[in-house]
PDB file of C-alpha atoms in Angstrom:
ATOM      1  CA  UNK A  23      78.332 141.683 134.644  1.00  0.00           C
ATOM      2  CA  UNK A  24      80.250 140.178 137.382  1.00  0.00           C
ATOM      3  CA  UNK A  25      83.669 142.264 138.050  1.00  0.00           C
ATOM      4  CA  UNK A  26      87.181 140.067 138.193  1.00  0.00           C
ATOM      5  CA  UNK A  27      89.711 140.396 141.135  1.00  0.00           C
ATOM      6  CA  UNK A  28      92.659 141.981 140.043  1.00  0.00           C
ATOM      7  CA  UNK A  29      94.545 141.069 143.112  1.00  0.00           C
ATOM      8  CA  UNK A  30      97.478 139.442 142.977  1.00  0.00           C
ATOM      9  CA  UNK A  31      97.979 135.598 142.968  1.00  0.00           C
ATOM     10  CA  UNK A  32      98.134 134.435 146.675  1.00  0.00           C
ATOM     11  CA  UNK A  33     100.546 131.331 146.240  1.00  0.00           C
ATOM     12  CA  UNK A  34     100.759 130.435 149.711  1.00  0.00           C
ATOM     13  CA  UNK A  35      97.087 130.232 150.170  1.00  0.00           C
ATOM     14  CA  UNK A  36      97.050 128.046 146.773  1.00  0.00           C
ATOM     15  CA  UNK A  37      99.482 125.650 148.381  1.00  0.00           C
ATOM     16  CA  UNK A  38      97.868 125.157 151.707  1.00  0.00           C
ATOM     17  CA  UNK A  39      94.471 124.688 149.522  1.00  0.00           C
ATOM     18  CA  UNK A  40      95.990 122.169 147.199  1.00  0.00           C
ATOM     19  CA  UNK A  41      97.702 120.255 150.005  1.00  0.00           C
ATOM     20  CA  UNK A  42      94.552 120.101 152.082  1.00  0.00           C
ATOM     21  CA  UNK A  43      92.770 118.770 149.026  1.00  0.00           C
ATOM     22  CA  UNK A  44      95.653 116.035 148.343  1.00  0.00           C
ATOM     23  CA  UNK A  45      94.834 114.865 152.072  1.00  0.00           C
ATOM     24  CA  UNK A  46      91.345 114.761 151.579  1.00  0.00           C
ATOM     25  CA  UNK A  47      91.091 113.121 148.151  1.00  0.00           C
ATOM     26  CA  UNK A  48      91.226 109.284 147.777  1.00  0.00           C
ATOM     27  CA  UNK A  49      93.193 109.857 144.623  1.00  0.00           C
ATOM     28  CA  UNK A  50      95.296 112.956 145.248  1.00  0.00           C
ATOM     29  CA  UNK A  51      97.730 112.785 142.245  1.00  0.00           C
ATOM     30  CA  UNK A  52      95.786 115.718 140.758  1.00  0.00           C
ATOM     31  CA  UNK A  53      95.912 118.212 143.759  1.00  0.00           C
ATOM     32  CA  UNK A  54      99.491 117.077 144.233  1.00  0.00           C
ATOM     33  CA  UNK A  55     100.509 117.992 140.705  1.00  0.00           C
ATOM     34  CA  UNK A  56      98.259 121.161 140.896  1.00  0.00           C
ATOM     35  CA  UNK A  57     100.549 121.813 144.276  1.00  0.00           C
ATOM     36  CA  UNK A  58     103.826 121.488 142.363  1.00  0.00           C
ATOM     37  CA  UNK A  59     102.796 123.726 139.332  1.00  0.00           C
ATOM     38  CA  UNK A  60     101.616 126.162 141.745  1.00  0.00           C
ATOM     39  CA  UNK A  61     105.407 126.112 143.327  1.00  0.00           C
ATOM     40  CA  UNK A  62     106.928 126.423 139.974  1.00  0.00           C
ATOM     41  CA  UNK A  63     104.889 129.683 139.155  1.00  0.00           C
ATOM     42  CA  UNK A  64     105.631 130.580 142.945  1.00  0.00           C
ATOM     43  CA  UNK A  65     108.980 129.849 143.704  1.00  0.00           C
ATOM     44  CA  UNK A  66     110.632 128.528 140.370  1.00  0.00           C
ATOM     45  CA  UNK A  67     111.376 125.468 142.332  1.00  0.00           C
ATOM     46  CA  UNK A  68     110.682 122.242 139.897  1.00  0.00           C
ATOM     47  CA  UNK A  69     111.519 119.697 142.707  1.00  0.00           C
ATOM     48  CA  UNK A  70     107.968 119.039 143.909  1.00  0.00           C
ATOM     49  CA  UNK A  71     106.416 118.825 140.421  1.00  0.00           C
ATOM     50  CA  UNK A  72     109.429 116.171 139.658  1.00  0.00           C
ATOM     51  CA  UNK A  73     108.831 114.150 142.766  1.00  0.00           C
ATOM     52  CA  UNK A  74     105.005 114.323 142.126  1.00  0.00           C
ATOM     53  CA  UNK A  75     105.375 112.930 138.419  1.00  0.00           C
ATOM     54  CA  UNK A  76     108.004 110.508 139.741  1.00  0.00           C
ATOM     55  CA  UNK A  77     105.646 109.387 142.054  1.00  0.00           C
ATOM     56  CA  UNK A  78     103.198 108.322 139.325  1.00  0.00           C
ATOM     57  CA  UNK A  79     103.321 104.449 137.965  1.00  0.00           C
ATOM     58  CA  UNK A  80     104.351 104.840 134.406  1.00  0.00           C
ATOM     59  CA  UNK A  81     101.203 102.992 133.356  1.00  0.00           C
ATOM     60  CA  UNK A  82      99.039 104.429 135.374  1.00  0.00           C
ATOM     61  CA  UNK A  83      95.781 106.570 134.243  1.00  0.00           C
ATOM     62  CA  UNK A  84      97.248 109.735 135.933  1.00  0.00           C
ATOM     63  CA  UNK A  85     100.747 109.295 134.193  1.00  0.00           C
ATOM     64  CA  UNK A  86      99.059 109.126 130.704  1.00  0.00           C
ATOM     65  CA  UNK A  87      96.658 112.038 131.791  1.00  0.00           C
ATOM     66  CA  UNK A  88      99.291 114.444 132.750  1.00  0.00           C
ATOM     67  CA  UNK A  89     101.937 113.808 129.924  1.00  0.00           C
ATOM     68  CA  UNK A  90     101.974 117.322 129.156  1.00  0.00           C
ATOM     69  CA  UNK A  91     103.284 118.048 132.658  1.00  0.00           C
ATOM     70  CA  UNK A  92     106.025 115.611 131.965  1.00  0.00           C
ATOM     71  CA  UNK A  93     106.568 117.623 129.004  1.00  0.00           C
ATOM     72  CA  UNK A  94     106.441 120.777 130.999  1.00  0.00           C
ATOM     73  CA  UNK A  95     109.129 119.651 133.735  1.00  0.00           C
ATOM     74  CA  UNK A  96     111.641 118.765 131.089  1.00  0.00           C
ATOM     75  CA  UNK A  97     110.672 121.790 129.040  1.00  0.00           C
ATOM     76  CA  UNK A  98     111.328 124.351 131.916  1.00  0.00           C
ATOM     77  CA  UNK A  99     114.642 121.911 133.258  1.00  0.00           C
ATOM     78  CA  UNK A 100     115.818 122.935 129.660  1.00  0.00           C
ATOM     79  CA  UNK A 101     116.060 119.420 128.387  1.00  0.00           C
ATOM     80  CA  UNK A 102     114.519 119.838 125.191  1.00  0.00           C
ATOM     81  CA  UNK A 103     115.653 116.132 124.005  1.00  0.00           C
ATOM     82  CA  UNK A 104     113.645 114.491 126.962  1.00  0.00           C
ATOM     83  CA  UNK A 105     110.860 116.997 126.384  1.00  0.00           C
ATOM     84  CA  UNK A 106     110.667 116.001 122.609  1.00  0.00           C
ATOM     85  CA  UNK A 107     110.548 112.194 123.514  1.00  0.00           C
ATOM     86  CA  UNK A 108     107.708 112.672 126.117  1.00  0.00           C
ATOM     87  CA  UNK A 109     105.916 114.623 123.102  1.00  0.00           C
ATOM     88  CA  UNK A 110     106.862 112.059 120.662  1.00  0.00           C
ATOM     89  CA  UNK A 111     105.856 108.956 122.729  1.00  0.00           C
ATOM     90  CA  UNK A 112     102.150 110.278 123.555  1.00  0.00           C
ATOM     91  CA  UNK A 113      99.439 109.147 121.342  1.00  0.00           C
ATOM     92  CA  UNK A 114      97.142 111.912 122.723  1.00  0.00           C
ATOM     93  CA  UNK A 115      96.313 114.528 119.735  1.00  0.00           C
ATOM     94  CA  UNK A 116      95.788 117.565 122.212  1.00  0.00           C
ATOM     95  CA  UNK A 117      97.159 118.200 125.897  1.00  0.00           C
ATOM     96  CA  UNK A 118      96.381 120.860 127.971  1.00  0.00           C
ATOM     97  CA  UNK A 119      98.268 124.036 128.113  1.00  0.00           C
ATOM     98  CA  UNK A 120      99.763 125.153 131.318  1.00  0.00           C
ATOM     99  CA  UNK A 121      97.598 124.829 134.342  1.00  0.00           C
ATOM    100  CA  UNK A 122      94.637 126.125 132.555  1.00  0.00           C
ATOM    101  CA  UNK A 123      91.401 124.396 130.539  1.00  0.00           C
ATOM    102  CA  UNK A 124      93.200 125.680 127.150  1.00  0.00           C
ATOM    103  CA  UNK A 125      93.908 122.732 124.563  1.00  0.00           C
ATOM    104  CA  UNK A 126      96.570 122.777 122.065  1.00  0.00           C
ATOM    105  CA  UNK A 127      97.617 120.102 119.527  1.00  0.00           C
ATOM    106  CA  UNK A 128     100.637 117.959 121.329  1.00  0.00           C
ATOM    107  CA  UNK A 129     102.397 118.314 117.927  1.00  0.00           C
ATOM    108  CA  UNK A 130     102.486 121.789 118.499  1.00  0.00           C
ATOM    109  CA  UNK A 131     104.593 121.341 121.804  1.00  0.00           C
ATOM    110  CA  UNK A 132     107.090 118.722 119.917  1.00  0.00           C
ATOM    111  CA  UNK A 133     107.704 121.586 117.476  1.00  0.00           C
ATOM    112  CA  UNK A 134     108.572 123.780 120.213  1.00  0.00           C
ATOM    113  CA  UNK A 135     111.185 121.058 121.373  1.00  0.00           C
ATOM    114  CA  UNK A 136     112.381 120.609 117.797  1.00  0.00           C
ATOM    115  CA  UNK A 137     112.947 124.227 117.640  1.00  0.00           C
ATOM    116  CA  UNK A 138     114.867 124.410 120.887  1.00  0.00           C
ATOM    117  CA  UNK A 139     116.851 121.608 119.979  1.00  0.00           C
ATOM    118  CA  UNK A 140     117.645 123.446 116.729  1.00  0.00           C
ATOM    119  CA  UNK A 141     116.291 120.998 114.529  1.00  0.00           C
ATOM    120  CA  UNK A 142     114.562 123.624 112.291  1.00  0.00           C
ATOM    121  CA  UNK A 143     113.640 121.044 109.481  1.00  0.00           C
ATOM    122  CA  UNK A 144     111.634 118.590 111.645  1.00  0.00           C
ATOM    123  CA  UNK A 145     110.046 121.805 113.456  1.00  0.00           C
ATOM    124  CA  UNK A 146     108.907 123.244 110.444  1.00  0.00           C
ATOM    125  CA  UNK A 147     107.435 120.364 108.960  1.00  0.00           C
ATOM    126  CA  UNK A 148     105.326 120.342 112.075  1.00  0.00           C
ATOM    127  CA  UNK A 149     104.214 123.699 112.249  1.00  0.00           C
ATOM    128  CA  UNK A 150     103.055 123.422 108.411  1.00  0.00           C
ATOM    129  CA  UNK A 151     101.233 120.391 109.183  1.00  0.00           C
ATOM    130  CA  UNK A 152      99.615 121.956 112.239  1.00  0.00           C
ATOM    131  CA  UNK A 153      98.725 125.467 110.161  1.00  0.00           C
ATOM    132  CA  UNK A 154      97.128 123.510 107.471  1.00  0.00           C
ATOM    133  CA  UNK A 155      94.930 121.488 109.810  1.00  0.00           C
ATOM    134  CA  UNK A 156      93.976 124.323 112.107  1.00  0.00           C
ATOM    135  CA  UNK A 157      93.103 126.448 109.001  1.00  0.00           C
ATOM    136  CA  UNK A 158      90.501 124.068 108.272  1.00  0.00           C
ATOM    137  CA  UNK A 159      89.738 123.618 112.004  1.00  0.00           C
ATOM    138  CA  UNK A 160      88.909 127.335 112.449  1.00  0.00           C
ATOM    139  CA  UNK A 161      86.827 127.473 109.050  1.00  0.00           C
ATOM    140  CA  UNK A 162      84.706 124.276 110.552  1.00  0.00           C
ATOM    141  CA  UNK A 163      84.773 126.445 114.129  1.00  0.00           C
ATOM    142  CA  UNK A 164      85.477 129.804 113.618  1.00  0.00           C
ATOM    143  CA  UNK A 165      84.265 130.507 117.553  1.00  0.00           C
ATOM    144  CA  UNK A 166      86.655 128.142 118.971  1.00  0.00           C
ATOM    145  CA  UNK A 167      89.601 130.144 120.567  1.00  0.00           C
ATOM    146  CA  UNK A 168      91.847 126.941 120.966  1.00  0.00           C
ATOM    147  CA  UNK A 169      91.626 126.562 117.566  1.00  0.00           C
ATOM    148  CA  UNK A 170      92.712 130.048 116.646  1.00  0.00           C
ATOM    149  CA  UNK A 171      95.512 129.958 119.262  1.00  0.00           C
ATOM    150  CA  UNK A 172      97.071 126.738 117.772  1.00  0.00           C
ATOM    151  CA  UNK A 173      96.680 128.436 114.514  1.00  0.00           C
ATOM    152  CA  UNK A 174      98.554 131.430 115.470  1.00  0.00           C
ATOM    153  CA  UNK A 175     101.172 129.958 117.605  1.00  0.00           C
ATOM    154  CA  UNK A 176     101.816 127.579 114.144  1.00  0.00           C
ATOM    155  CA  UNK A 177     101.565 130.629 111.993  1.00  0.00           C
ATOM    156  CA  UNK A 178     104.484 131.666 114.460  1.00  0.00           C
ATOM    157  CA  UNK A 179     106.778 129.053 113.942  1.00  0.00           C
ATOM    158  CA  UNK A 180     106.458 129.500 110.393  1.00  0.00           C
ATOM    159  CA  UNK A 181     107.202 133.153 110.748  1.00  0.00           C
ATOM    160  CA  UNK A 182     104.134 134.463 109.595  1.00  0.00           C
ATOM    161  CA  UNK A 183     104.234 137.307 112.117  1.00  0.00           C
ATOM    162  CA  UNK A 184     101.034 139.491 111.023  1.00  0.00           C
ATOM    163  CA  UNK A 185      98.958 136.063 111.001  1.00  0.00           C
ATOM    164  CA  UNK A 186      99.991 134.991 114.196  1.00  0.00           C
ATOM    165  CA  UNK A 187      99.163 138.216 115.802  1.00  0.00           C
ATOM    166  CA  UNK A 188      95.898 138.479 114.222  1.00  0.00           C
ATOM    167  CA  UNK A 189      94.596 134.618 115.521  1.00  0.00           C
ATOM    168  CA  UNK A 190      96.261 135.426 118.736  1.00  0.00           C
ATOM    169  CA  UNK A 191      94.359 138.522 119.258  1.00  0.00           C
ATOM    170  CA  UNK A 192      91.036 136.577 117.789  1.00  0.00           C
ATOM    171  CA  UNK A 193      91.650 133.932 120.523  1.00  0.00           C
ATOM    172  CA  UNK A 194      91.690 136.732 123.413  1.00  0.00           C
ATOM    173  CA  UNK A 195      88.467 138.181 121.885  1.00  0.00           C
ATOM    174  CA  UNK A 196      86.742 135.074 121.889  1.00  0.00           C
ATOM    175  CA  UNK A 197      87.863 134.065 125.397  1.00  0.00           C
ATOM    176  CA  UNK A 198      88.252 137.399 127.360  1.00  0.00           C
ATOM    177  CA  UNK A 199      89.174 137.222 131.136  1.00  0.00           C
ATOM    178  CA  UNK A 200      85.440 138.438 131.728  1.00  0.00           C
ATOM    179  CA  UNK A 201      84.586 135.131 130.293  1.00  0.00           C
ATOM    180  CA  UNK A 202      86.899 132.830 131.605  1.00  0.00           C
ATOM    181  CA  UNK A 203      88.910 134.093 134.541  1.00  0.00           C
ATOM    182  CA  UNK A 204      90.856 130.831 134.550  1.00  0.00           C
ATOM    183  CA  UNK A 205      91.936 130.366 131.081  1.00  0.00           C
ATOM    184  CA  UNK A 206      91.427 133.900 129.740  1.00  0.00           C
ATOM    185  CA  UNK A 207      94.614 134.992 131.076  1.00  0.00           C
ATOM    186  CA  UNK A 208      96.817 132.292 129.597  1.00  0.00           C
ATOM    187  CA  UNK A 209      95.421 133.686 126.351  1.00  0.00           C
TER     188      UNK A 209
END
């Protein structure tokens, strides 16, 4: 079994690597986006991410493919109404979560925004729909960690603490760091 390095993340090296990748790529948007996300994690600075997203043409494939990053920017800016608008306007059923390859229902992020805005009724209705949908999805594919995480987060939104913890633990069991060093830590 391969050992996973426990060394701290070197954000400065990552910044240089993303910068170089953007220079070399004929379509640098993804590398620039990752560089902006790295800067958020590294320095808490939203400006590079904001600039990168502002530079994407609204109707472009890059803009449509990264709606979750627009949501994240608004969320981290604490503009929950703007985050909700981003999620409401998207027609994608799922979005990637954070910088990893985890996939969650877009409506879950919308429920988070409604919760943060104080609109408990709208949030609860979404959590209930997602919960029912993902109970069935987990029965259909019990080995899918994304489905367990989605179910757990919906359960948390409904205040079902024990179920939320159990589903979160199940997702971690299904995708340990030893299996996926990139997405595993997110779980």
